[in-house]
Amino acid sequence: MLQRVVRSTVIERPVEEVWEVLRDFNRHDQWHGLVSRSTIESGLRASQVGCVRAFTLRDGGFVREQLLGLDDRNFRSTYCIVEATLPLERYVATVTLKPVTDRRHTFWHWSSTFGCPRGEELALCKVVGDEVYEAGFADLRRYLSRSRALARGAVGDRGAAVSGAQGEGSSAEPAVQAVALEGYGDARQLQPQTRRLQRLGPREVRVRQTAVGVNFIDIYLRRGWIPELLAPGAVPGMEAAGELVALGSEVTGLQEGDRVAYMGPVPGAYASGRNVPRDWLVQLPPSVEEEMAAALLLKGITADYLLHDLGRVRPGARWLVHAAAGGVGSILCQWGTRLGARIVGTVSSQEKARLARNWGCEHVIVTGEYRFAESLRYHFPEGAEVIVDGLGAAAAGENFQALADCGHWISLGQASGGLEPLAPDLLVRKSASFSRPVAFAYVATRQALQMRAQRLWSALEAGSFQRPSIERFALAQAAEAHLRLESRASSGSIVLLP
Ligand SMILES: NC(=O)c1ccc[n+]([C@@H]2O[C@H](COP(=O)([O-])OP(=O)(O)OC[C@H]3O[C@@H](n4cnc5c(N)ncnc54)[C@H](OP(=O)(O)O)[C@@H]3O)[C@@H](O)[C@H]2O)c1
């Protein structure tokens, strides 16, 4: 018969702070008195489901346990014993945390089932219940109060601030889950951690974030392509949505509980909460869910300024849009078609081609190798009047060939690598113009942001484009989200859920 052990307690710290420790499958040697050493086998990451940790116990015993599930949304992890010196068979345990109503305390539920030799049931239940779980509760309390004391004494702790708000993070301010950049490089540089918010500035609001938009610029920043914007140790992310939980003393026209979204030129959105300037904020109409807002705001406002300002779309205009099934591309193609543009799109797969046709492209070029100029000229013999180029280096030569005389090449991004500087004389050959726009410049004032956001929600409401398809990742899995985006596998928008 299976034995069942259940213990619970309340820890006097916010759930994010407790979870930061408990979600780490390779950290018990720092806080649990029974464990003297912990290692993850086979070079896997401690957050990877299926990884096995090997504990050396202080009494000389050992345990190998496998991670079966890690749910950052519900603060739950499940694991089983693979091998142990104690005769615990088919042992499966679950740790679940819940915020207590005042949100400064955490309810911690720890339960397991296991089989064991006849006659040893009582003794083994006592070992698991008392020496592992109850002792663990006390050890974690001690560990957290030690870390707090250290944090208070730390000078220049780079974990202190999530946003660019003034003031040092103080222990009176809430802790949030965040994902920070360990150093420039690949997606493994994105590491979950707990941070403390700074004191709220007078013109700032505090957002409890429920959805964070992932954009290609996050990848450039992670790679270190714009070092002045994101230093190692800082938190990436340019947009999010959620609920207002506090207002600065000079903020008017908003109230706690309002549903909002923001986009801003300073990274820091990969977090469960953030202080942001009031001017970055838009309130959400009832028809726009927070997840949808995070999927849509930056990408939709980009489509808006491209169509209405930079590209000055008009009926019959010939546009070439790269990555036509992507986040920006899918909105731009639909909205542009609705406004009368004739759009040729490029994509890298037949599946994306099917989507791009649905989004209104009258012709779709499937190319993984940035070869499109000849096919474009076949369809638009005079070339494209506007090229929206998020590809960069690898597509530069073909873009110029595809461009019509007097055409406008809009260099939106550089997914394939940075563009070499263009000689002005190159443009002279086609009397062409070249732009290198940035969305944040088009929402630099509160009025501009409100106007564009309103136009976006109205266009969504009017069916000018469909609600974007959303791929969801837990916040702590930001690295997986980046891998997905840079592998060219995604279409539509990607959102992180704190
Ligand atoms: N300047 C601005 O204001 C602004 C604002 C927002 C976005 N952007 C830019 O707009 C572009 C689209 O952004 P997004 O966030 O919506 O991303 P996205 O289009 O959803 O994803 C990028 C797409 O680029 C294509 N791509 C081509 N070569 C690639 C490569 N070597 N690595 C990865 N992807 C490659 C892929 O589509 P295929 O597989 O179909 O080729 C991929 O799906 C990006 O260049 C971004 O920087 C600029």
PDB file of N, CA and C and ligand atoms in Angstrom, residues 214-217 220 223 298-299 302 305 322-329 346-349 352 367-368 370 389-391 411-417 436-440 485-493, ligand 1:
ATOM      1  N   VAL A 214       7.191  39.531 -26.271  1.00  0.00           N
ATOM      2  CA  VAL A 214       8.565  39.233 -26.703  1.00  0.00           C
ATOM      3  C   VAL A 214       8.734  39.789 -28.111  1.00  0.00           C
ATOM      4  N   ASN A 215       9.804  40.536 -28.322  1.00  0.00           N
ATOM      5  CA  ASN A 215      10.058  41.170 -29.617  1.00  0.00           C
ATOM      6  C   ASN A 215      11.468  40.858 -30.073  1.00  0.00           C
ATOM      7  N   PHE A 216      11.683  40.996 -31.385  1.00  0.00           N
ATOM      8  CA  PHE A 216      13.006  40.650 -31.897  1.00  0.00           C
ATOM      9  C   PHE A 216      14.095  41.552 -31.317  1.00  0.00           C
ATOM     10  N   ILE A 217      13.726  42.759 -30.950  1.00  0.00           N
ATOM     11  CA  ILE A 217      14.737  43.648 -30.359  1.00  0.00           C
ATOM     12  C   ILE A 217      15.301  43.040 -29.066  1.00  0.00           C
ATOM     13  N   TYR A 220      18.330  41.151 -30.098  1.00  0.00           N
ATOM     14  CA  TYR A 220      19.499  42.010 -30.373  1.00  0.00           C
ATOM     15  C   TYR A 220      20.147  42.439 -29.049  1.00  0.00           C
ATOM     16  N   ARG A 223      22.065  39.693 -27.390  1.00  0.00           N
ATOM     17  CA  ARG A 223      23.338  39.406 -28.065  1.00  0.00           C
ATOM     18  C   ARG A 223      24.384  40.497 -27.842  1.00  0.00           C
ATOM     19  N   LEU A 298       3.279  46.771 -29.181  1.00  0.00           N
ATOM     20  CA  LEU A 298       4.470  47.279 -29.877  1.00  0.00           C
ATOM     21  C   LEU A 298       4.426  46.910 -31.368  1.00  0.00           C
ATOM     22  N   LYS A 299       4.018  45.678 -31.636  1.00  0.00           N
ATOM     23  CA  LYS A 299       4.009  45.220 -33.037  1.00  0.00           C
ATOM     24  C   LYS A 299       2.923  45.959 -33.823  1.00  0.00           C
ATOM     25  N   THR A 302       3.879  49.515 -34.453  1.00  0.00           N
ATOM     26  CA  THR A 302       4.872  49.531 -35.542  1.00  0.00           C
ATOM     27  C   THR A 302       4.150  49.474 -36.894  1.00  0.00           C
ATOM     28  N   TYR A 305       2.563  52.964 -37.581  1.00  0.00           N
ATOM     29  CA  TYR A 305       3.371  54.087 -38.094  1.00  0.00           C
ATOM     30  C   TYR A 305       3.931  53.782 -39.482  1.00  0.00           C
ATOM     31  N   HIS A 322       8.863  41.586 -45.631  1.00  0.00           N
ATOM     32  CA  HIS A 322       9.582  40.365 -45.244  1.00  0.00           C
ATOM     33  C   HIS A 322       9.003  39.804 -43.947  1.00  0.00           C
ATOM     34  N   ALA A 323       9.253  38.516 -43.739  1.00  0.00           N
ATOM     35  CA  ALA A 323       8.720  37.809 -42.554  1.00  0.00           C
ATOM     36  C   ALA A 323       7.224  38.089 -42.416  1.00  0.00           C
ATOM     37  N   ALA A 324       6.501  37.842 -43.513  1.00  0.00           N
ATOM     38  CA  ALA A 324       5.095  38.261 -43.588  1.00  0.00           C
ATOM     39  C   ALA A 324       4.195  37.490 -42.632  1.00  0.00           C
ATOM     40  N   ALA A 325       4.670  36.357 -42.102  1.00  0.00           N
ATOM     41  CA  ALA A 325       3.843  35.600 -41.147  1.00  0.00           C
ATOM     42  C   ALA A 325       4.269  35.867 -39.711  1.00  0.00           C
ATOM     43  N   GLY A 326       5.247  36.759 -39.528  1.00  0.00           N
ATOM     44  CA  GLY A 326       5.791  37.017 -38.185  1.00  0.00           C
ATOM     45  C   GLY A 326       4.909  37.966 -37.388  1.00  0.00           C
ATOM     46  N   GLY A 327       5.429  38.414 -36.248  1.00  0.00           N
ATOM     47  CA  GLY A 327       4.656  39.262 -35.344  1.00  0.00           C
ATOM     48  C   GLY A 327       4.218  40.552 -36.012  1.00  0.00           C
ATOM     49  N   VAL A 328       5.166  41.367 -36.450  1.00  0.00           N
ATOM     50  CA  VAL A 328       4.823  42.624 -37.124  1.00  0.00           C
ATOM     51  C   VAL A 328       4.205  42.318 -38.489  1.00  0.00           C
ATOM     52  N   GLY A 329       4.830  41.372 -39.212  1.00  0.00           N
ATOM     53  CA  GLY A 329       4.422  41.091 -40.597  1.00  0.00           C
ATOM     54  C   GLY A 329       2.953  40.726 -40.712  1.00  0.00           C
ATOM     55  N   THR A 346       7.570  37.777 -48.044  1.00  0.00           N
ATOM     56  CA  THR A 346       8.517  36.650 -48.047  1.00  0.00           C
ATOM     57  C   THR A 346       8.374  35.902 -46.725  1.00  0.00           C
ATOM     58  N   VAL A 347       8.554  34.590 -46.825  1.00  0.00           N
ATOM     59  CA  VAL A 347       8.523  33.715 -45.650  1.00  0.00           C
ATOM     60  C   VAL A 347       9.490  32.564 -45.925  1.00  0.00           C
ATOM     61  N   SER A 348       9.746  31.755 -44.893  1.00  0.00           N
ATOM     62  CA  SER A 348      10.741  30.707 -45.085  1.00  0.00           C
ATOM     63  C   SER A 348      10.145  29.301 -45.180  1.00  0.00           C
ATOM     64  N   SER A 349       8.823  29.168 -45.121  1.00  0.00           N
ATOM     65  CA  SER A 349       8.259  27.813 -45.206  1.00  0.00           C
ATOM     66  C   SER A 349       6.885  27.852 -45.863  1.00  0.00           C
ATOM     67  N   LYS A 352       4.177  28.876 -43.429  1.00  0.00           N
ATOM     68  CA  LYS A 352       4.073  30.328 -43.243  1.00  0.00           C
ATOM     69  C   LYS A 352       3.475  30.990 -44.488  1.00  0.00           C
ATOM     70  N   THR A 367      11.349  31.603 -49.281  1.00  0.00           N
ATOM     71  CA  THR A 367      12.810  31.562 -49.397  1.00  0.00           C
ATOM     72  C   THR A 367      13.445  31.580 -48.018  1.00  0.00           C
ATOM     73  N   GLY A 368      14.277  30.593 -47.768  1.00  0.00           N
ATOM     74  CA  GLY A 368      15.044  30.623 -46.531  1.00  0.00           C
ATOM     75  C   GLY A 368      16.357  31.353 -46.737  1.00  0.00           C
ATOM     76  N   TYR A 370      17.026  34.275 -48.567  1.00  0.00           N
ATOM     77  CA  TYR A 370      16.981  35.706 -48.890  1.00  0.00           C
ATOM     78  C   TYR A 370      17.165  35.942 -50.402  1.00  0.00           C
ATOM     79  N   ASP A 389      11.762  45.980 -44.341  1.00  0.00           N
ATOM     80  CA  ASP A 389      12.868  45.024 -44.252  1.00  0.00           C
ATOM     81  C   ASP A 389      13.285  44.800 -42.804  1.00  0.00           C
ATOM     82  N   GLY A 390      12.830  43.692 -42.244  1.00  0.00           N
ATOM     83  CA  GLY A 390      13.300  43.331 -40.909  1.00  0.00           C
ATOM     84  C   GLY A 390      14.430  42.326 -40.970  1.00  0.00           C
ATOM     85  N   LEU A 391      14.981  42.081 -42.165  1.00  0.00           N
ATOM     86  CA  LEU A 391      15.984  41.020 -42.326  1.00  0.00           C
ATOM     87  C   LEU A 391      17.410  41.529 -42.165  1.00  0.00           C
ATOM     88  N   SER A 411      14.332  50.089 -43.389  1.00  0.00           N
ATOM     89  CA  SER A 411      15.121  49.086 -42.673  1.00  0.00           C
ATOM     90  C   SER A 411      14.599  49.014 -41.241  1.00  0.00           C
ATOM     91  N   LEU A 412      13.743  48.036 -41.019  1.00  0.00           N
ATOM     92  CA  LEU A 412      13.020  47.964 -39.745  1.00  0.00           C
ATOM     93  C   LEU A 412      13.823  47.221 -38.681  1.00  0.00           C
ATOM     94  N   GLY A 413      14.605  46.251 -39.145  1.00  0.00           N
ATOM     95  CA  GLY A 413      15.343  45.428 -38.185  1.00  0.00           C
ATOM     96  C   GLY A 413      16.409  44.620 -38.907  1.00  0.00           C
ATOM     97  N   GLN A 414      17.031  43.730 -38.166  1.00  0.00           N
ATOM     98  CA  GLN A 414      18.198  43.046 -38.721  1.00  0.00           C
ATOM     99  C   GLN A 414      18.285  41.594 -38.235  1.00  0.00           C
ATOM    100  N   ALA A 415      17.186  40.871 -38.459  1.00  0.00           N
ATOM    101  CA  ALA A 415      17.113  39.493 -37.950  1.00  0.00           C
ATOM    102  C   ALA A 415      18.246  38.618 -38.498  1.00  0.00           C
ATOM    103  N   SER A 416      18.732  38.924 -39.719  1.00  0.00           N
ATOM    104  CA  SER A 416      19.794  38.081 -40.294  1.00  0.00           C
ATOM    105  C   SER A 416      21.186  38.648 -40.012  1.00  0.00           C
ATOM    106  N   GLY A 417      21.278  39.780 -39.354  1.00  0.00           N
ATOM    107  CA  GLY A 417      22.579  40.407 -39.076  1.00  0.00           C
ATOM    108  C   GLY A 417      22.543  41.882 -39.422  1.00  0.00           C
ATOM    109  N   ARG A 436      15.470  54.347 -41.234  1.00  0.00           N
ATOM    110  CA  ARG A 436      15.868  53.424 -40.152  1.00  0.00           C
ATOM    111  C   ARG A 436      15.054  53.832 -38.924  1.00  0.00           C
ATOM    112  N   PRO A 437      13.759  53.509 -38.907  1.00  0.00           N
ATOM    113  CA  PRO A 437      12.881  54.034 -37.848  1.00  0.00           C
ATOM    114  C   PRO A 437      12.917  53.205 -36.572  1.00  0.00           C
ATOM    115  N   VAL A 438      12.452  53.793 -35.500  1.00  0.00           N
ATOM    116  CA  VAL A 438      12.315  53.110 -34.207  1.00  0.00           C
ATOM    117  C   VAL A 438      10.928  53.426 -33.657  1.00  0.00           C
ATOM    118  N   ALA A 439      10.189  52.403 -33.318  1.00  0.00           N
ATOM    119  CA  ALA A 439       8.786  52.590 -32.898  1.00  0.00           C
ATOM    120  C   ALA A 439       8.648  53.601 -31.762  1.00  0.00           C
ATOM    121  N   PHE A 440       9.601  53.586 -30.813  1.00  0.00           N
ATOM    122  CA  PHE A 440       9.443  54.427 -29.614  1.00  0.00           C
ATOM    123  C   PHE A 440       9.437  55.915 -29.965  1.00  0.00           C
ATOM    124  N   LEU A 485      11.857  32.148 -31.256  1.00  0.00           N
ATOM    125  CA  LEU A 485      11.791  33.294 -32.170  1.00  0.00           C
ATOM    126  C   LEU A 485      12.992  33.310 -33.113  1.00  0.00           C
ATOM    127  N   GLU A 486      14.163  33.028 -32.590  1.00  0.00           N
ATOM    128  CA  GLU A 486      15.333  33.151 -33.475  1.00  0.00           C
ATOM    129  C   GLU A 486      15.529  31.934 -34.354  1.00  0.00           C
ATOM    130  N   SER A 487      14.794  30.849 -34.081  1.00  0.00           N
ATOM    131  CA  SER A 487      14.903  29.667 -34.943  1.00  0.00           C
ATOM    132  C   SER A 487      14.051  29.801 -36.197  1.00  0.00           C
ATOM    133  N   ARG A 488      13.309  30.877 -36.315  1.00  0.00           N
ATOM    134  CA  ARG A 488      12.402  31.154 -37.438  1.00  0.00           C
ATOM    135  C   ARG A 488      11.195  30.221 -37.430  1.00  0.00           C
ATOM    136  N   ALA A 489      10.953  29.562 -36.311  1.00  0.00           N
ATOM    137  CA  ALA A 489       9.846  28.604 -36.259  1.00  0.00           C
ATOM    138  C   ALA A 489       8.521  29.280 -35.923  1.00  0.00           C
ATOM    139  N   SER A 490       8.575  30.460 -35.305  1.00  0.00           N
ATOM    140  CA  SER A 490       7.331  31.051 -34.799  1.00  0.00           C
ATOM    141  C   SER A 490       6.603  31.832 -35.893  1.00  0.00           C
ATOM    142  N   SER A 491       5.309  31.966 -35.677  1.00  0.00           N
ATOM    143  CA  SER A 491       4.529  32.914 -36.487  1.00  0.00           C
ATOM    144  C   SER A 491       3.641  33.650 -35.472  1.00  0.00           C
ATOM    145  N   GLY A 492       3.138  34.815 -35.831  1.00  0.00           N
ATOM    146  CA  GLY A 492       2.339  35.573 -34.864  1.00  0.00           C
ATOM    147  C   GLY A 492       3.209  36.083 -33.733  1.00  0.00           C
ATOM    148  N   SER A 493       2.604  36.205 -32.543  1.00  0.00           N
ATOM    149  CA  SER A 493       3.285  36.850 -31.407  1.00  0.00           C
ATOM    150  C   SER A 493       3.662  35.842 -30.333  1.00  0.00           C
TER     151      SER A 493
HETATM  152  N1  LIG B   1      12.153  49.489 -35.835  1.00  0.00           N
HETATM  153  C1  LIG B   1      11.012  49.231 -35.219  1.00  0.00           C
HETATM  154  O1  LIG B   1      10.280  50.128 -34.822  1.00  0.00           O
HETATM  155  C2  LIG B   1      10.613  47.796 -35.030  1.00  0.00           C
HETATM  156  C3  LIG B   1       9.541  47.472 -34.196  1.00  0.00           C
HETATM  157  C4  LIG B   1       9.171  46.140 -34.101  1.00  0.00           C
HETATM  158  C5  LIG B   1       9.867  45.168 -34.820  1.00  0.00           C
HETATM  159  N2  LIG B   1      10.930  45.551 -35.591  1.00  0.00           N
HETATM  160  C6  LIG B   1      11.670  44.572 -36.410  1.00  0.00           C
HETATM  161  O2  LIG B   1      10.720  43.907 -37.229  1.00  0.00           O
HETATM  162  C7  LIG B   1      11.173  42.590 -37.472  1.00  0.00           C
HETATM  163  C8  LIG B   1      10.093  41.610 -37.035  1.00  0.00           C
HETATM  164  O3  LIG B   1      10.000  41.633 -35.613  1.00  0.00           O
HETATM  165  P1  LIG B   1       9.050  40.630 -34.823  1.00  0.00           P
HETATM  166  O4  LIG B   1       9.322  40.856 -33.375  1.00  0.00           O
HETATM  167  O5  LIG B   1       7.662  40.758 -35.326  1.00  0.00           O
HETATM  168  O6  LIG B   1       9.667  39.212 -35.226  1.00  0.00           O
HETATM  169  P2  LIG B   1       9.049  38.084 -36.184  1.00  0.00           P
HETATM  170  O7  LIG B   1       8.779  38.664 -37.525  1.00  0.00           O
HETATM  171  O8  LIG B   1       7.929  37.398 -35.491  1.00  0.00           O
HETATM  172  O9  LIG B   1      10.265  37.088 -36.250  1.00  0.00           O
HETATM  173  C9  LIG B   1      11.357  37.348 -37.064  1.00  0.00           C
HETATM  174  C10 LIG B   1      11.194  36.670 -38.439  1.00  0.00           C
HETATM  175  O10 LIG B   1      12.276  37.107 -39.238  1.00  0.00           O
HETATM  176  C11 LIG B   1      12.545  36.121 -40.197  1.00  0.00           C
HETATM  177  N3  LIG B   1      13.990  35.843 -40.259  1.00  0.00           N
HETATM  178  C12 LIG B   1      14.726  35.899 -41.359  1.00  0.00           C
HETATM  179  N4  LIG B   1      15.995  35.602 -41.103  1.00  0.00           N
HETATM  180  C13 LIG B   1      16.079  35.305 -39.806  1.00  0.00           C
HETATM  181  C14 LIG B   1      17.153  34.902 -38.977  1.00  0.00           C
HETATM  182  N5  LIG B   1      18.398  34.760 -39.442  1.00  0.00           N
HETATM  183  N6  LIG B   1      16.884  34.670 -37.679  1.00  0.00           N
HETATM  184  C15 LIG B   1      15.645  34.824 -37.206  1.00  0.00           C
HETATM  185  N7  LIG B   1      14.586  35.213 -37.957  1.00  0.00           N
HETATM  186  C16 LIG B   1      14.800  35.459 -39.253  1.00  0.00           C
HETATM  187  C17 LIG B   1      11.764  34.867 -39.790  1.00  0.00           C
HETATM  188  O11 LIG B   1      10.642  34.772 -40.655  1.00  0.00           O
HETATM  189  P3  LIG B   1      10.775  33.788 -41.946  1.00  0.00           P
HETATM  190  O12 LIG B   1      11.160  32.460 -41.356  1.00  0.00           O
HETATM  191  O13 LIG B   1       9.431  33.781 -42.544  1.00  0.00           O
HETATM  192  O14 LIG B   1      11.835  34.392 -42.807  1.00  0.00           O
HETATM  193  C18 LIG B   1      11.316  35.166 -38.381  1.00  0.00           C
HETATM  194  O15 LIG B   1      10.124  34.499 -38.057  1.00  0.00           O
HETATM  195  C19 LIG B   1      12.477  42.431 -36.706  1.00  0.00           C
HETATM  196  O16 LIG B   1      13.538  42.704 -37.569  1.00  0.00           O
HETATM  197  C20 LIG B   1      12.372  43.499 -35.656  1.00  0.00           C
HETATM  198  O17 LIG B   1      13.618  43.911 -35.183  1.00  0.00           O
HETATM  199  C21 LIG B   1      11.307  46.829 -35.687  1.00  0.00           C
END
